[in-house]
Short mmCIF file of C-alpha atoms in Angstrom, two decimals:
data_model
loop_
_atom_site.label_atom_id
_atom_site.label_comp_id
_atom_site.label_asym_id
_atom_site.label_seq_id
_atom_site.Cartn_x
_atom_site.Cartn_y
_atom_site.Cartn_z
CA MET A 1 -11.36 4.90 18.97
CA ALA A 2 -11.93 1.30 20.59
CA THR A 3 -9.55 -1.53 20.27
CA LYS A 4 -10.10 -5.07 19.22
CA ILE A 5 -7.94 -8.27 19.91
CA VAL A 6 -7.37 -10.25 16.44
CA LYS A 7 -5.60 -13.47 16.06
CA VAL A 8 -2.87 -13.76 13.36
CA ILE A 9 -1.31 -16.82 12.22
CA LYS A 10 2.57 -16.31 11.37
CA PRO A 11 5.25 -18.96 10.49
CA VAL A 12 7.63 -19.65 12.99
CA GLU A 13 10.99 -21.52 12.69
CA ARG A 14 11.62 -24.53 14.64
CA LYS A 15 14.69 -26.50 15.44
CA THR A 16 14.63 -30.22 16.14
CA TYR A 17 17.97 -31.40 17.84
CA ILE A 18 19.00 -34.93 16.91
CA LYS A 19 21.95 -37.32 17.27
CA GLY A 20 22.84 -40.40 15.15
CA ASN A 21 25.43 -42.89 13.59
CA PHE A 22 26.70 -41.01 10.40
CA VAL A 23 28.42 -42.16 7.32
CA GLY A 24 29.04 -40.34 4.63
CA LYS A 25 31.50 -39.10 1.59
CA TYR A 26 33.85 -36.40 1.74
CA TYR A 27 36.50 -34.32 -0.22
CA GLY A 28 39.02 -32.00 1.11
CA ASP A 29 40.81 -29.17 -0.68
CA PHE A 30 44.48 -28.33 0.03
CA ASP A 31 44.97 -25.23 2.03
CA SER A 32 48.59 -23.89 1.60
CA LYS A 33 47.83 -21.04 4.08
CA LYS A 34 47.21 -23.14 7.08
CA VAL A 35 50.61 -25.35 6.51
CA LEU A 36 52.71 -25.47 9.54
CA PHE A 37 55.58 -27.59 8.81
CA LYS A 38 57.15 -28.46 5.66
CA ASN A 39 55.92 -31.95 5.25
CA GLU A 40 52.19 -31.15 6.70
CA ARG A 41 49.15 -30.86 4.27
CA TYR A 42 46.12 -29.25 5.65
CA TYR A 43 42.70 -29.86 3.92
CA ASN A 44 39.30 -28.24 4.40
CA ILE A 45 36.93 -30.97 4.66
CA ASN A 46 33.46 -30.93 3.17
CA ILE A 47 30.90 -33.46 3.52
CA TYR A 48 28.65 -33.90 0.44
CA GLU A 49 26.57 -37.20 0.96
CA GLY A 50 25.62 -39.54 3.56
CA GLU A 51 23.20 -41.46 5.78
CA ILE A 52 22.47 -41.45 9.23
CA ARG A 53 21.06 -44.44 11.43
CA ASN A 54 19.78 -45.00 14.91
CA THR A 55 18.36 -41.22 15.06
CA GLU A 56 17.01 -39.84 18.21
CA ILE A 57 15.83 -36.50 19.26
CA ILE A 58 17.78 -34.67 22.09
CA SER A 59 17.43 -31.50 23.94
CA GLU A 60 19.14 -28.25 23.28
CA SER A 61 21.05 -28.46 26.46
CA ASP A 62 22.50 -31.90 25.42
CA TYR A 63 23.55 -30.43 22.18
CA GLU A 64 25.29 -27.62 23.69
CA ASP A 65 27.06 -29.89 26.08
CA ILE A 66 28.73 -31.63 23.14
CA ASP A 67 32.46 -30.76 22.38
CA SER A 68 33.22 -31.59 18.58
CA GLU A 69 36.31 -33.32 17.76
CA THR A 70 37.03 -31.14 14.60
CA HIS A 71 35.76 -27.98 13.06
CA PHE A 72 33.87 -27.98 9.69
CA LEU A 73 33.92 -24.94 7.40
CA GLN A 74 30.42 -25.93 6.00
CA GLN A 75 27.48 -25.10 8.20
CA GLN A 76 25.38 -28.05 7.18
CA PHE A 77 25.61 -31.60 6.21
CA GLU A 78 23.42 -31.96 2.95
CA ASN A 79 21.75 -34.61 1.17
CA VAL A 80 21.81 -36.81 4.42
CA THR A 81 19.36 -39.88 3.94
CA SER A 82 17.78 -40.89 7.12
CA ILE A 83 17.43 -44.87 7.84
CA THR A 84 15.04 -44.88 10.66
CA ASP A 85 11.66 -46.60 11.39
CA GLU A 86 10.02 -43.60 12.67
CA GLN A 87 9.49 -40.01 11.25
CA ILE A 88 11.20 -37.24 12.87
CA ASN A 89 8.46 -34.68 13.36
CA ASN A 90 7.31 -33.38 9.99
CA PHE A 91 10.35 -34.53 7.94
CA ASP A 92 10.04 -37.03 5.49
CA GLY A 93 13.05 -39.11 6.40
CA PHE A 94 14.67 -38.76 2.86
CA ARG A 95 16.13 -35.24 2.49
CA LEU A 96 17.55 -33.84 5.85
CA LYS A 97 20.02 -31.00 6.25
CA ILE A 98 21.94 -31.35 9.44
CA ASN A 99 22.64 -27.69 10.75
CA ALA A 100 25.76 -26.78 12.59
CA PRO A 101 27.02 -30.44 12.95
CA LYS A 102 29.24 -31.50 15.94
CA VAL A 103 30.95 -34.84 15.55
CA GLN A 104 32.56 -37.49 17.92
CA PHE A 105 34.37 -40.96 17.44
CA ILE A 106 35.65 -39.97 13.92
CA ASP A 107 36.90 -42.60 11.36
CA ILE A 108 38.30 -42.09 8.26
CA GLU A 109 38.50 -44.83 5.64
CA ASP A 110 39.05 -45.23 1.74
CA VAL A 111 41.29 -42.09 1.70
CA VAL A 112 42.25 -41.23 -2.13
CA LYS A 113 44.69 -38.06 -2.69
CA GLU A 114 44.75 -36.56 -6.12
CA ASP A 115 46.89 -33.18 -6.70
CA ASN A 116 45.89 -30.89 -3.89
CA GLN A 117 42.51 -32.76 -3.17
CA THR A 118 41.57 -35.66 -0.85
CA PHE A 119 38.54 -38.10 -0.74
CA GLY A 120 37.26 -40.55 1.34
CA THR A 121 34.59 -42.24 3.60
CA PHE A 122 33.73 -40.15 6.66
CA SER A 123 31.81 -42.05 9.85
CA CYS A 124 31.25 -40.66 13.14
CA LYS A 125 28.63 -39.79 15.92
CA VAL A 126 26.89 -36.80 14.73
CA TYR A 127 24.83 -34.23 16.66
CA GLY A 128 22.97 -31.07 15.01
CA TYR A 129 19.75 -29.80 14.21
CA LEU A 130 17.00 -29.69 11.52
CA ILE A 131 15.07 -26.79 10.80
CA ASP A 132 11.28 -26.62 9.75
CA THR A 133 8.51 -23.89 9.94
CA ARG A 134 5.26 -24.24 11.66
CA ASP A 135 2.11 -21.82 12.00
CA LYS A 136 1.99 -20.22 15.45
CA GLU A 137 -1.19 -18.10 16.39
CA PHE A 138 -0.37 -14.72 17.84
CA GLU A 139 -2.68 -11.98 19.18
CA THR A 140 -2.63 -8.23 18.33
CA GLU A 141 -4.52 -5.20 19.08
CA ILE A 142 -5.93 -3.08 16.19
CA LYS A 143 -8.15 0.01 16.30
CA VAL A 144 -11.86 -0.23 15.67
CA CYS A 145 -14.94 2.04 15.50
CA ASP A 146 -16.63 2.35 18.83
CA TRP A 147 -20.09 1.71 17.20
CA CYS A 148 -19.80 -0.77 14.55
CA TYR A 149 -16.55 -2.52 15.95
CA LYS A 150 -15.16 -2.27 12.29
CA ILE A 151 -11.64 -0.92 11.31
CA PRO A 152 -11.77 2.63 10.49
CA SER A 153 -11.48 2.06 6.60
CA LEU A 154 -14.46 -0.26 6.49
CA CYS A 155 -16.48 1.93 8.88
CA LYS A 156 -19.39 3.69 7.49
CA CYS A 157 -20.90 5.30 10.78
CA LYS A 158 -21.76 8.91 10.92
CA PRO A 159 -18.95 10.97 12.50
CA TYR A 160 -19.41 12.16 16.01
CA ARG A 161 -17.51 14.42 18.38
CA PRO A 162 -17.46 14.06 21.98
CA ILE A 163 -18.46 16.93 24.47
CA GLU A 164 -15.33 18.10 26.05
CA ILE A 165 -15.73 19.68 29.60
CA ASP A 166 -13.24 22.44 30.10
CA LYS A 167 -11.03 21.98 32.91
CA PRO A 168 -9.15 24.50 34.92
CA ASP A 169 -5.45 25.11 33.43
CA THR A 170 -3.23 24.57 36.43
CA THR A 171 -0.13 24.94 34.21
CA LYS A 172 -0.77 28.93 33.80
CA PRO A 173 1.02 31.21 36.36
CA LYS A 174 -1.24 32.95 38.88
CA ASP A 175 -1.10 36.07 40.82
CA SER A 176 -1.15 36.83 44.68
CA GLN A 177 -5.00 36.80 44.53
CA GLY A 178 -5.31 33.41 42.41
CA ARG A 179 -5.96 35.03 39.06
CA THR A 180 -4.23 34.07 35.85
CA ARG A 181 -1.31 36.39 34.92
CA ILE A 182 -1.43 37.59 31.49
CA PRO A 183 2.03 37.45 29.62
CA SER A 184 3.62 40.53 28.74
CA GLY A 185 4.70 41.37 25.17
CA VAL A 186 3.64 40.98 21.59
CA ASP A 187 2.40 37.46 20.89
CA PHE A 188 3.10 35.74 17.32
CA SER A 189 -0.72 36.12 16.20
CA GLU A 190 -0.40 39.92 16.83
CA ILE A 191 2.65 40.22 14.63
CA PHE A 192 0.69 38.17 12.11
CA GLY A 193 -2.18 40.45 12.26
CA TRP A 194 0.06 43.55 11.64
CA PHE A 195 1.69 41.85 8.61
CA ILE A 196 -1.68 41.11 7.17
CA ILE A 197 -2.50 44.86 7.32
CA ILE A 198 0.44 46.00 6.03
CA GLY A 199 0.22 43.45 3.15
CA LEU A 200 -3.49 44.58 2.36
CA GLY A 201 -2.45 48.18 2.24
CA ILE A 202 0.50 47.39 -0.23
CA ALA A 203 -2.04 45.45 -2.47
CA PHE A 204 -4.59 48.22 -2.49
CA ILE A 205 -1.92 50.96 -3.38
CA ALA A 206 -0.90 48.44 -6.12
CA ALA A 207 -4.18 48.20 -7.40
CA ILE A 208 -5.06 52.09 -7.70
CA GLY A 209 -1.74 53.24 -8.53
CA LEU A 210 -0.12 56.61 -7.30
CA PRO A 211 -2.53 58.76 -9.46
CA GLY A 212 -5.33 57.17 -7.81
CA LEU A 213 -3.81 57.53 -4.39
CA ILE A 214 -3.21 61.02 -4.85
CA LEU A 215 -6.83 61.35 -5.80
CA LEU A 216 -7.98 59.66 -2.94
CA ALA A 217 -5.96 61.74 -0.48
CA VAL A 218 -7.22 64.96 -2.04
CA ILE A 219 -10.98 63.75 -1.68
CA THR A 220 -10.37 62.48 1.78
CA VAL A 221 -9.13 66.05 2.91
CA ILE A 222 -11.97 67.80 1.30
CA TYR A 223 -14.30 65.32 2.80
CA PHE A 224 -13.16 66.04 6.21
CA LEU A 225 -12.94 70.01 5.72
CA PHE A 226 -16.67 69.66 4.58
CA SER A 227 -17.68 67.44 7.76
CA TYR A 228 -16.38 70.04 10.07
CA VAL A 229 -17.08 73.32 8.29
CA SER A 230 -20.55 72.40 6.99
CA VAL A 231 -22.28 74.98 9.47
CA LEU A 232 -20.80 77.47 7.45
CA ALA A 233 -21.60 76.45 4.13
CA ASN A 234 -25.26 76.26 4.58
CA GLY A 235 -27.66 73.85 2.27
CA ILE A 236 -25.39 73.57 -0.76
CA ILE A 237 -22.23 72.50 1.08
CA ASN A 238 -24.28 69.98 2.91
CA ILE A 239 -25.39 68.46 -0.29
CA ILE A 240 -21.73 68.46 -1.75
CA GLY A 241 -20.82 66.89 1.83
CA TRP A 242 -23.48 64.19 1.25
CA LEU A 243 -22.26 63.37 -2.33
CA LEU A 244 -18.66 63.01 -1.09
CA ARG A 245 -19.78 60.73 1.52
CA LEU A 246 -21.57 58.66 -0.84
CA PHE A 247 -18.37 58.72 -3.22
CA PHE A 248 -16.09 57.97 -0.43
CA ASN A 249 -18.28 54.77 0.46
CA PHE A 250 -18.20 53.71 -3.00
CA LEU A 251 -14.36 53.87 -2.73
CA ILE A 252 -14.39 51.84 0.39
CA PHE A 253 -16.46 49.21 -1.35
CA MET A 254 -14.11 49.05 -4.39
CA PHE A 255 -11.21 49.00 -1.92
CA ALA A 256 -12.74 45.70 -0.46
CA ILE A 257 -13.33 44.14 -4.08
CA SER A 258 -9.78 44.95 -4.94
CA ILE A 259 -8.43 43.20 -1.74
CA LEU A 260 -10.58 40.03 -2.26
CA SER A 261 -9.78 39.89 -5.84
CA GLY A 262 -5.88 40.21 -5.12
CA ILE A 263 -6.21 37.47 -2.59
CA TYR A 264 -7.88 35.18 -5.06
CA SER A 265 -5.10 35.73 -7.84
CA VAL A 266 -2.11 35.23 -5.23
CA VAL A 267 -3.85 31.87 -3.86
CA THR A 268 -4.64 30.40 -7.39
CA LYS A 269 -1.36 31.19 -8.68
CA SER A 270 0.66 29.81 -5.75
CA SER A 271 -1.40 26.68 -5.96
CA THR A 272 -0.70 26.25 -9.70
CA ARG A 273 3.05 26.85 -8.93
CA SER A 274 3.18 24.22 -6.13
CA THR A 275 2.05 21.39 -8.26
CA GLY A 276 4.77 21.74 -10.72
CA ASN A 277 2.70 20.95 -13.58
CA ILE A 278 0.41 23.17 -15.95
CA ILE A 279 -3.24 22.14 -14.98
CA PRO A 280 -4.93 21.35 -18.14
CA ASP A 281 -8.26 23.28 -19.26
CA GLN A 282 -11.15 21.60 -17.77
CA THR A 283 -13.08 21.93 -20.93
CA GLU A 284 -10.36 19.32 -22.34
CA PHE A 285 -11.54 16.71 -19.96
CA VAL A 286 -14.84 15.40 -20.86
CA LYS A 287 -15.83 12.13 -19.45
CA GLU A 288 -17.54 10.73 -22.62
CA GLU A 289 -17.69 7.30 -21.20
CA THR A 290 -19.48 4.71 -22.88
CA THR A 291 -20.52 0.95 -23.07
CA THR A 292 -21.18 -0.91 -26.15
CA GLN A 293 -21.84 -4.74 -27.07
CA THR A 294 -21.00 -5.21 -30.50
CA LYS A 295 -21.90 -8.61 -32.20
CA LEU A 296 -18.93 -10.23 -34.15
CA THR A 297 -20.90 -13.41 -35.27
CA ASP A 298 -24.30 -14.77 -34.12
CA SER A 299 -23.07 -16.19 -31.04
CA VAL A 300 -19.90 -14.05 -30.09
CA SER A 301 -19.92 -10.02 -29.40
CA ILE A 302 -17.76 -7.83 -27.83
CA ILE A 303 -18.09 -5.87 -24.70
CA SER A 304 -16.49 -2.51 -24.56
CA HIS A 305 -16.24 0.43 -22.16
CA GLN A 306 -14.63 3.85 -23.22
CA ARG A 307 -12.82 5.07 -20.37
CA VAL A 308 -11.38 8.49 -19.91
CA TRP A 309 -9.40 9.13 -16.82
CA ARG A 310 -6.29 11.36 -15.24
CA ASP A 311 -3.19 10.09 -13.54
CA TYR A 312 -1.31 11.50 -10.56
CA ASN A 313 0.18 14.12 -12.61
CA GLN A 314 -3.06 15.19 -14.31
CA ASN A 315 -2.29 13.76 -17.49
CA ILE A 316 -5.35 12.47 -19.58
CA TYR A 317 -5.83 9.40 -21.04
CA ARG A 318 -8.46 7.54 -22.95
CA GLY A 319 -9.09 3.86 -24.11
CA ASN A 320 -11.39 0.91 -24.52
CA LEU A 321 -11.71 -1.77 -21.78
CA SER A 322 -12.98 -4.57 -23.76
CA VAL A 323 -13.27 -8.44 -23.83
CA LEU A 324 -15.39 -11.12 -25.59
CA SER A 325 -18.92 -12.24 -24.21
CA SER A 326 -17.81 -15.75 -24.99
CA ASP A 327 -15.06 -15.13 -22.65
CA PHE A 328 -16.86 -13.70 -20.03
CA ASN A 329 -19.25 -16.57 -19.90
CA ALA A 330 -16.44 -18.92 -19.85
CA SER A 331 -14.83 -17.25 -16.85
CA PHE A 332 -18.20 -16.90 -15.03
CA GLN A 333 -18.75 -20.77 -15.46
CA HIS A 334 -15.02 -21.44 -14.32
CA ARG A 335 -15.47 -19.60 -11.05
CA ASN A 336 -18.50 -21.24 -10.27
CA LEU A 337 -17.29 -24.57 -10.81
CA THR A 338 -14.38 -24.23 -8.44
CA ASN A 339 -14.60 -25.49 -4.96
CA TYR A 340 -12.45 -23.68 -2.44
CA ARG A 341 -13.05 -23.42 1.49
CA LEU A 342 -11.73 -19.90 2.14
CA TYR A 343 -10.64 -20.62 5.86
CA ASP A 344 -6.95 -19.45 5.34
CA ASP A 345 -4.64 -17.46 3.11
CA TYR A 346 -3.33 -20.69 1.34
CA GLN A 347 -6.95 -21.27 0.07
CA TRP A 348 -7.29 -17.60 -0.97
CA THR A 349 -3.98 -17.96 -2.88
CA GLN A 350 -5.37 -21.08 -4.63
CA LEU A 351 -8.48 -19.21 -5.66
CA TYR A 352 -6.81 -16.29 -6.99
CA HIS A 353 -4.39 -18.40 -9.06
CA SER A 354 -7.24 -20.24 -10.39
CA LEU A 355 -8.93 -17.13 -11.82
CA ILE A 356 -5.75 -15.82 -13.19
CA ASN A 357 -4.71 -18.68 -14.93
CA ASN A 358 -8.20 -19.25 -16.54
CA ASP A 359 -8.18 -15.56 -17.67
CA LYS A 360 -4.85 -14.41 -18.44
CA ASN A 361 -4.99 -15.07 -22.33
CA LYS A 362 -8.48 -13.60 -22.50
CA LEU A 363 -7.41 -10.15 -21.63
CA GLU A 364 -5.88 -9.34 -24.94
CA TYR A 365 -7.95 -6.42 -25.89
CA VAL A 366 -7.18 -4.74 -22.68
CA ILE A 367 -3.53 -5.24 -22.91
CA LYS A 368 -3.40 -3.98 -26.50
CA THR A 369 -5.08 -0.89 -25.25
CA PHE A 370 -2.76 -0.09 -22.35
CA ASP A 371 0.26 -1.08 -24.63
CA SER A 372 -1.03 1.51 -27.34
CA ILE A 373 -1.46 4.20 -24.96
CA SER A 374 2.30 3.38 -23.55
CA ARG A 375 3.71 3.84 -27.22
CA LYS A 376 1.71 6.98 -27.96
CA ASN A 377 2.73 8.89 -24.68
CA GLN A 378 6.32 6.84 -24.66
CA LEU A 379 5.76 6.26 -20.96
CA ASN A 380 8.63 4.87 -18.87
CA LYS A 381 8.21 1.96 -16.39
CA THR A 382 6.80 3.93 -13.51
CA GLN A 383 4.60 6.08 -15.60
CA PHE A 384 3.14 2.94 -17.17
CA ALA A 385 2.27 1.25 -13.95
CA GLU A 386 0.71 4.61 -12.63
CA MET A 387 -1.29 4.85 -16.00
CA VAL A 388 -2.82 1.63 -15.63
CA VAL A 389 -3.51 1.59 -11.73
CA SER A 390 -4.99 5.02 -12.06
CA CYS A 391 -7.41 3.70 -14.75
CA ILE A 392 -8.63 0.97 -12.18
CA GLN A 393 -8.84 3.61 -9.42
CA ASP A 394 -11.15 5.64 -11.48
CA ILE A 395 -13.73 2.93 -11.85
CA PRO A 396 -16.33 3.50 -9.13
CA TYR A 397 -16.29 1.03 -6.30
CA ALA A 398 -18.92 -1.56 -6.05
CA LEU A 399 -19.75 -4.14 -3.55
CA VAL A 400 -19.33 -7.81 -4.74
CA LEU A 401 -21.30 -9.96 -2.46
CA GLN A 402 -22.21 -13.56 -2.16
CA GLU A 403 -25.84 -12.94 -1.41
CA GLN A 404 -28.34 -10.74 -3.10
CA CYS A 405 -27.80 -6.97 -2.89
CA LYS A 406 -30.49 -6.59 -0.31
CA SER A 407 -29.42 -4.50 2.99
CA ASN A 408 -31.63 -6.83 5.17
CA LEU A 409 -29.50 -9.61 4.49
CA TYR A 410 -26.35 -8.39 6.18
CA GLU A 411 -25.39 -7.42 9.72
CA ASP A 412 -22.48 -5.66 8.92
CA ASN A 413 -23.44 -2.04 9.22
CA SER A 414 -20.97 -0.78 6.56
CA ILE A 415 -22.66 -3.04 3.98
CA LYS A 416 -25.84 -1.72 4.78
CA GLN A 417 -25.00 2.02 4.65
CA GLN A 418 -23.31 1.37 1.29
CA LEU A 419 -26.57 -0.46 -0.23
CA TYR A 420 -28.79 2.24 1.13
CA LYS A 421 -26.53 4.92 -0.42
CA CYS A 422 -26.39 3.47 -3.95
CA GLN A 423 -28.04 0.21 -4.62
CA GLU A 424 -26.35 0.06 -8.24
CA CYS A 425 -23.01 -0.03 -6.72
CA CYS A 426 -23.71 -3.65 -5.84
CA ILE A 427 -23.28 -7.05 -7.72
CA GLY A 428 -24.79 -10.02 -5.82
CA ASP A 429 -24.96 -13.64 -6.06
CA VAL A 430 -21.00 -13.86 -6.67
CA LYS A 431 -19.46 -16.97 -5.44
CA TYR A 432 -16.57 -16.51 -2.99
CA GLY A 433 -17.61 -12.55 -3.19
CA VAL A 434 -14.83 -11.95 -5.79
CA GLN A 435 -14.88 -11.56 -9.73
CA ALA A 436 -12.42 -12.93 -12.16
CA PRO A 437 -10.64 -10.68 -14.34
CA VAL A 438 -12.76 -10.99 -17.43
CA GLU A 439 -15.68 -10.52 -15.46
CA PHE A 440 -14.54 -7.22 -13.90
CA VAL A 441 -13.94 -5.90 -17.33
CA ALA A 442 -17.04 -6.82 -18.48
CA ASN A 443 -19.22 -5.27 -16.04
CA LEU A 444 -16.83 -2.96 -14.27
CA LYS A 445 -18.15 -3.85 -11.03
CA GLY A 446 -15.13 -4.47 -8.43
CA ASP A 447 -14.39 -4.36 -4.81
CA CYS A 448 -10.73 -4.50 -3.50
CA ASP A 449 -9.45 -8.09 -4.32
CA THR A 450 -11.45 -7.99 -7.72
CA ARG A 451 -9.44 -5.06 -8.63
CA THR A 452 -5.82 -6.29 -7.28
CA VAL A 453 -6.18 -9.54 -9.00
CA LEU A 454 -6.96 -7.87 -12.69
CA LEU A 455 -4.03 -5.49 -11.74
CA PHE A 456 -1.84 -8.35 -10.96
CA THR A 457 -2.70 -10.24 -13.85
CA ILE A 458 -2.01 -7.08 -16.41
CA LEU A 459 1.17 -5.84 -14.76
CA SER A 460 2.85 -9.20 -14.34
CA LYS A 461 1.97 -9.82 -18.15
CA PHE A 462 4.15 -6.59 -18.86
CA GLY A 463 7.01 -8.05 -16.62
CA TYR A 464 6.32 -5.97 -13.33
CA ASP A 465 7.31 -7.59 -10.03
CA VAL A 466 4.15 -7.19 -8.22
CA ALA A 467 2.18 -8.97 -5.25
CA VAL A 468 -1.15 -8.80 -3.75
CA LEU A 469 -1.26 -8.65 -0.02
CA GLY A 470 -4.39 -9.81 1.82
CA SER A 471 -5.36 -9.26 5.67
CA LEU A 472 -8.08 -11.23 7.14
CA PRO A 473 -8.23 -8.75 10.33
CA TYR A 474 -8.46 -5.77 8.27
CA GLN A 475 -10.70 -7.67 5.58
CA HIS A 476 -8.95 -5.98 2.75
CA SER A 477 -6.76 -6.63 -0.49
CA ILE A 478 -4.10 -4.36 -1.81
CA LEU A 479 -1.43 -4.31 -4.64
CA ALA A 480 2.23 -4.17 -4.00
CA ILE A 481 5.03 -3.37 -6.62
CA ASN A 482 8.72 -3.38 -6.55
CA LEU A 483 9.68 -0.07 -7.84
CA PRO A 484 11.66 2.68 -6.62
CA TYR A 485 9.09 4.63 -4.57
CA ASN A 486 9.06 5.81 -0.92
CA GLY A 487 6.63 5.07 1.79
CA ILE A 488 4.83 2.17 3.40
CA TYR A 489 5.98 -1.25 1.92
CA LYS A 490 6.24 -4.92 2.64
CA SER A 491 9.41 -6.54 2.66
CA ILE A 492 9.57 -10.07 0.79
CA LYS A 493 12.60 -12.04 0.29
CA GLY A 494 14.82 -8.98 0.73
CA LYS A 495 12.96 -6.70 -1.72
CA ARG A 496 10.68 -3.93 -0.84
CA TYR A 497 6.81 -3.99 -2.30
CA TYR A 498 5.46 -0.58 -1.95
CA THR A 499 1.63 -0.74 -0.98
CA TRP A 500 -0.86 0.50 -3.57
CA GLU A 501 -4.50 1.08 -2.59
CA THR A 502 -6.81 0.44 -5.75
CA THR A 503 -10.41 1.14 -4.37
CA ALA A 504 -10.29 5.05 -4.80
CA LYS A 505 -8.85 7.68 -6.87
CA GLY A 506 -5.59 9.49 -6.19
CA PHE A 507 -3.60 6.62 -3.83
CA GLU A 508 0.00 6.67 -5.09
CA PRO A 509 2.34 3.93 -4.20
CA GLY A 510 3.41 3.69 -0.67
CA VAL A 511 0.43 5.72 0.71
CA LEU A 512 -2.02 3.50 3.04
CA ASN A 513 -4.61 4.51 5.40
CA PRO A 514 -2.67 4.66 8.80
CA GLU A 515 -5.55 2.42 10.51
CA ILE A 516 -4.37 -0.53 8.23
CA SER A 517 -0.90 0.17 8.05
CA ASN A 518 0.52 -2.49 10.39
CA MET A 519 2.32 -4.76 7.62
CA ASP A 520 2.70 -7.73 10.20
CA LEU A 521 -1.26 -8.25 9.49
CA TRP A 522 -0.73 -8.48 5.80
CA SER A 523 0.04 -11.54 4.03
CA VAL A 524 1.14 -12.41 0.55
CA HIS A 525 -1.46 -13.99 -1.62
CA LEU A 526 -0.13 -13.66 -4.82
CA ILE A 527 3.55 -12.73 -6.12
CA THR A 528 5.23 -12.78 -9.56
CA ASN A 529 7.26 -15.86 -10.56
CA ASN A 530 10.64 -14.00 -10.69
CA ASN A 531 11.46 -14.23 -7.17
#
C-alpha cells in the first residue's frame, strides 16, 4: 500500500495582543466573605461596557511583562467599542472582547453605592488579547492504492498478492550440526485433531444408536473371521465374505454421510443462535419492486417506487417512495440555475443548503411512508433511524457524473471500471455531480452525497440531530447521527456524531472503512439547527 500527502485546511485560533486607553462602566457586588475589618466593604468589580482608544498591537512578551494593578474575576471585557482610525487585523472595530485584561493607572469616578452594589466609571491603561480564527493548511499522509493512486474505498483495481520469498528462520534453535531442532511434546494442533476424532466418533454413535452399534460390532467380527479363515470355507464362504465386504463398505459410506449431516446441523443451529433473532423464511422476502408513473391531471403525475428491504435485525419493510413529476422538474431546474464554485467546504455547504431548502417541502409522500411504517411497527427512535437509512442503503449504488456516462471521458480508473461493469448504474450530465433529494427519489440514481443529503433532509424533518460529513482528501460523503451508538464518531460542539456509511447495505452506525477513518480529514458540511 502506497502513501500520499494531502493538504487539509483547519481553523486555528489566533491571539492578537493589544494595549490602549480604556474607559468603561462597571458594577460591583458586595462580598461579605472578604471583609477584613469591621468598617471595610469589599466589592467584586465587573466591567460591562466601554471603549478603547489609541489602540496598538503589542507582542506576547510585552503583555506577559505587565503587572496588573488589580485582579478581575471576569476573564473578558465585553461590548468594548474600538475608537481607532486603523482596523485591527480582521476585527471590525466595533464589537471587541478583550481577554485576560491587565490594567495600570486606574482612575474611578462617579461612584454610586446602593445597598450591596456599587456603580461607577472606570478608566485605565488596559492590556489584553483578542481572539479570532484563521484557516491554516496542514499536510497529512493517507494510504492509497499502488496502481491507481486512489484511496482503497474508491479503488477498483484487481487485487494482487506480491510474491514472497521464504527467508531462513534465524529464530528457531539449531543443533550441533546446524539443523533445526524439532520441539518435543504435543502441540495444540495435535490435541485439537484428537478432539475432532473423538467428537466425530460420538456423533456417529449417537446417529446409529446402541442397537446399531452392537450390529456393527457383530458384523465386523464376522467380517474379520471370514477374512482369515476363507481358505477353509471354499467357494461359498468366499462369496459370503465378498458380500460382507460390500455391506461393510456401504456402512462406511453411510457413516461419512451421517458425520457430514451432523456437522451441517450443528453449524446451522449455532449460526441461528448467534444472531439472537429468528431468521425469517426466505420465501417471505420477495423483492416485488416496481416503478410506476400515474397521472393525476393532464400535466401532473406521481412517480412511485415500491421498495422492499431489510434492516440490520432482518426485519422486512415495504413502502412506496413517491414524488410528483412537477416537483421533480422544479428540483431539476433549481439545481441547474444555481451557480456555485465548489473549491472549498463552505461552497459545498451552500450548495447542499440550497438543494435542501428547495426540496424539503416536496417530500411529503416519502415522509408519510416512513411515518406509516413507524406507527405500524411501533418503532423507537433508533429503530426508526435504522429503518430509514437501511432503505436508502438498499438502493443500488449509481455514479452521478457531470459528463456523459462514457468511460473514455474519464481518467479515473475507478469510474472507468464502474462504467464497464454496469453502464446502467450511472446518470450523466448532472451539474455538480450531485442530485437534489426529489431528483433522487424520482430516479433512484444516487452516489454518496446524493444519499446523505436526502437522508439529512428526512431525518431532520423527524427531529433527529444529524450531520453530513464530507472529505475532500477521501472524496466521499457520509451521514453522522447523535444517538447512543458505539464505534467511530466525529465530536462536534461536545457531542458525538456516529458515522453512517450510506452507499452499501449492512453498514451500521459507528462502522467505517479503516482506510477513511481519520476523522481529522472530515469536515462538517451540514448539521441540524438544534445545536
